[in-house]
Coordinates of C-alpha atoms in Angstrom, one line a residue:
M126 CA 0.0 0.0 0.0
S127 CA 1.4 3.3 -0.9
A128 CA 0.8 7.0 1.0
V129 CA -1.1 8.9 -2.0
Q130 CA 0.5 12.3 -2.5
G131 CA -1.1 14.8 -0.3
T132 CA -2.2 12.3 2.6
P133 CA 0.4 12.6 5.1
A134 CA 2.6 9.6 6.0
R135 CA 5.4 9.2 8.6
A136 CA 8.3 8.9 6.6
Y137 CA 11.8 8.1 8.7
V138 CA 15.2 9.1 6.8
G139 CA 18.6 8.5 7.9
L140 CA 20.9 11.2 8.0
G141 CA 24.7 10.6 7.8
A142 CA 27.9 12.6 6.9
N143 CA 31.7 11.8 7.2
L144 CA 33.6 15.0 5.3
G145 CA 33.8 18.4 5.7
D146 CA 32.1 19.8 9.4
A147 CA 29.5 17.2 9.5
P148 CA 28.1 18.4 12.4
A149 CA 27.4 21.7 10.8
T150 CA 26.2 19.8 7.6
L151 CA 23.7 17.6 9.2
R152 CA 22.2 20.9 11.3
A153 CA 21.7 22.3 7.9
A154 CA 20.1 19.0 6.8
A155 CA 17.4 19.3 9.4
R156 CA 16.7 22.6 9.1
S157 CA 16.1 22.0 5.3
L158 CA 13.9 18.6 6.0
R159 CA 11.9 20.9 8.9
A160 CA 11.3 23.2 5.6
L161 CA 9.8 20.6 3.7
P162 CA 5.9 20.3 3.2
G163 CA 4.9 19.0 6.5
G164 CA 8.6 18.7 7.5
A165 CA 7.0 21.1 11.0
T166 CA 6.2 18.1 12.9
L167 CA 9.9 16.8 12.0
R168 CA 12.0 14.9 15.2
L169 CA 14.9 13.9 15.7
S170 CA 17.0 11.1 16.8
R171 CA 20.7 11.5 18.9
L172 CA 23.7 12.2 16.9
Y173 CA 25.6 8.9 16.4
R174 CA 29.2 8.1 15.7
T175 CA 29.8 5.3 13.5
A176 CA 32.7 3.5 11.5
P177 CA 31.9 3.3 7.9
V178 CA 30.3 0.0 6.6
D179 CA 32.0 -1.8 3.7
A180 CA 34.0 1.3 3.4
G181 CA 36.7 3.6 4.1
G182 CA 37.3 7.0 5.6
P183 CA 36.3 8.8 8.5
D184 CA 33.9 7.6 11.4
Y185 CA 30.3 9.0 10.4
L186 CA 28.0 11.2 12.1
N187 CA 23.9 9.5 12.0
A188 CA 20.9 9.9 13.0
V189 CA 17.2 9.2 11.7
A190 CA 14.2 12.1 11.2
A191 CA 10.9 11.2 11.5
L192 CA 8.4 13.8 9.7
D193 CA 5.2 13.7 8.5
T194 CA 5.0 14.6 4.8
P195 CA 2.4 15.3 2.1
L196 CA 5.1 14.2 -0.7
G197 CA 5.0 10.7 -2.2
P198 CA 7.9 8.5 -1.3
V199 CA 9.6 9.7 -5.0
E200 CA 8.9 13.0 -4.5
L201 CA 10.7 12.8 -1.1
L202 CA 13.5 11.1 -2.3
D203 CA 14.0 13.9 -5.2
A204 CA 13.6 16.6 -2.1
L205 CA 16.4 14.5 -0.4
Q206 CA 18.7 14.1 -3.2
A207 CA 18.2 17.7 -4.1
L208 CA 19.1 18.5 -0.5
E209 CA 22.3 16.1 -1.2
L210 CA 23.4 17.8 -3.8
A211 CA 22.9 21.0 -2.1
H212 CA 25.5 20.3 0.4
G213 CA 28.5 18.5 -2.0
R214 CA 27.3 15.2 -2.4
E215 CA 28.9 13.2 -5.0
R216 CA 28.7 9.7 -6.0
P217 CA 32.3 8.7 -7.4
Y218 CA 31.6 5.1 -6.3
R219 CA 29.7 2.8 -4.1
N220 CA 30.2 3.6 -0.5
A221 CA 32.3 7.0 -1.4
P222 CA 32.6 8.9 1.8
R223 CA 29.9 11.5 2.0
T224 CA 29.5 15.6 2.8
L225 CA 25.7 14.7 3.3
D226 CA 23.7 11.0 2.7
L227 CA 19.7 10.8 3.3
D228 CA 18.6 7.7 2.8
L229 CA 14.3 7.3 2.8
L230 CA 14.0 4.3 5.3
L231 CA 10.2 4.2 5.0
H232 CA 7.3 6.2 4.0
G233 CA 4.4 4.9 5.7
D234 CA 3.4 1.4 4.9
T235 CA 4.9 2.1 1.2
R236 CA 6.3 -1.3 -0.2
L237 CA 7.9 -0.3 -2.9
D238 CA 10.7 -2.1 -5.4
T239 CA 11.9 -0.1 -8.3
A240 CA 15.5 0.2 -9.6
R241 CA 15.0 3.8 -8.0
L242 CA 13.8 3.1 -4.7
V243 CA 13.2 0.3 -2.5
L244 CA 11.0 0.5 0.4
P245 CA 11.1 -0.1 3.2
H246 CA 15.1 0.1 2.7
P247 CA 16.6 -3.0 1.9
R248 CA 19.5 -3.2 4.3
L249 CA 17.7 -0.9 7.2
H250 CA 17.4 -4.1 9.6
E251 CA 20.8 -5.0 9.6
R252 CA 22.5 -1.4 9.9
A253 CA 22.7 -0.1 13.6
F254 CA 23.8 3.1 12.4
V255 CA 20.5 3.7 11.5
L256 CA 18.2 0.9 13.9
V257 CA 19.6 2.3 16.8
P258 CA 18.3 6.1 16.3
L259 CA 15.2 4.6 14.7
A260 CA 14.4 2.9 17.6
E261 CA 15.4 5.6 19.8
L262 CA 12.1 7.6 18.0
A263 CA 9.7 5.0 17.6
P264 CA 11.1 1.8 19.3
A265 CA 7.6 -0.4 18.8
L266 CA 7.5 0.6 15.0
E267 CA 7.1 -3.0 13.2
L268 CA 9.8 -3.4 9.8
P269 CA 7.8 -5.6 7.8
G270 CA 8.9 -9.1 7.3
H271 CA 11.8 -8.5 10.2
G272 CA 9.9 -7.3 13.4
P273 CA 9.9 -4.6 15.9
V274 CA 12.8 -2.4 15.6
H275 CA 13.6 -2.3 19.3
A276 CA 14.5 -6.3 19.2
L277 CA 16.4 -5.4 15.4
A278 CA 18.8 -2.7 17.7
A279 CA 19.2 -5.5 20.3
A280 CA 20.3 -8.0 17.5
I281 CA 23.1 -5.9 15.9
R282 CA 25.0 -4.5 19.3
D283 CA 28.2 -6.1 17.9
Q284 CA 28.3 -3.2 15.2
A285 CA 29.9 -0.5 17.2
I286 CA 27.7 2.7 17.5
A287 CA 28.2 5.4 20.2
P288 CA 26.5 8.5 21.1
A289 CA 28.4 11.6 19.5
G290 CA 27.9 13.7 22.5
L291 CA 26.9 16.4 20.4
D292 CA 23.3 18.5 20.4
W293 CA 21.3 19.7 17.2
E294 CA 21.7 23.2 18.3

């Protein structure tokens, strides 16, 4: 089932950065998310520090945002990718370090599998850098086919993740 554009849906977006001034970039990205249609209800997890997964480079700062949006999943993806570009995101190779990474994790109860967008995010249930902040915002949330977020987060405790000790302001 998919949210119809105009009908608000709760979306969860993963935020990450490991190049440049990552804290400042993530703060600016959060302000930009809040400015999206329906973004005024934005909620943010704490910021976490994590090692890159399947890649090299400096540690990431990661968080998850929850927002109620009238944008459909593809329109929201377009907006997220425009924000990445505005913050200097380049895609020279898979898993390259990033000035800003915005991943659409969930969009209401939408299930989608296209070349451009898969929802729920296909690796969401395997990654501490999104599960731990997501569990902070919505511990009882059920991931289709995988179970409650809090249980999934507990199952990947072997992946290093720590609060970054930084504020959003």
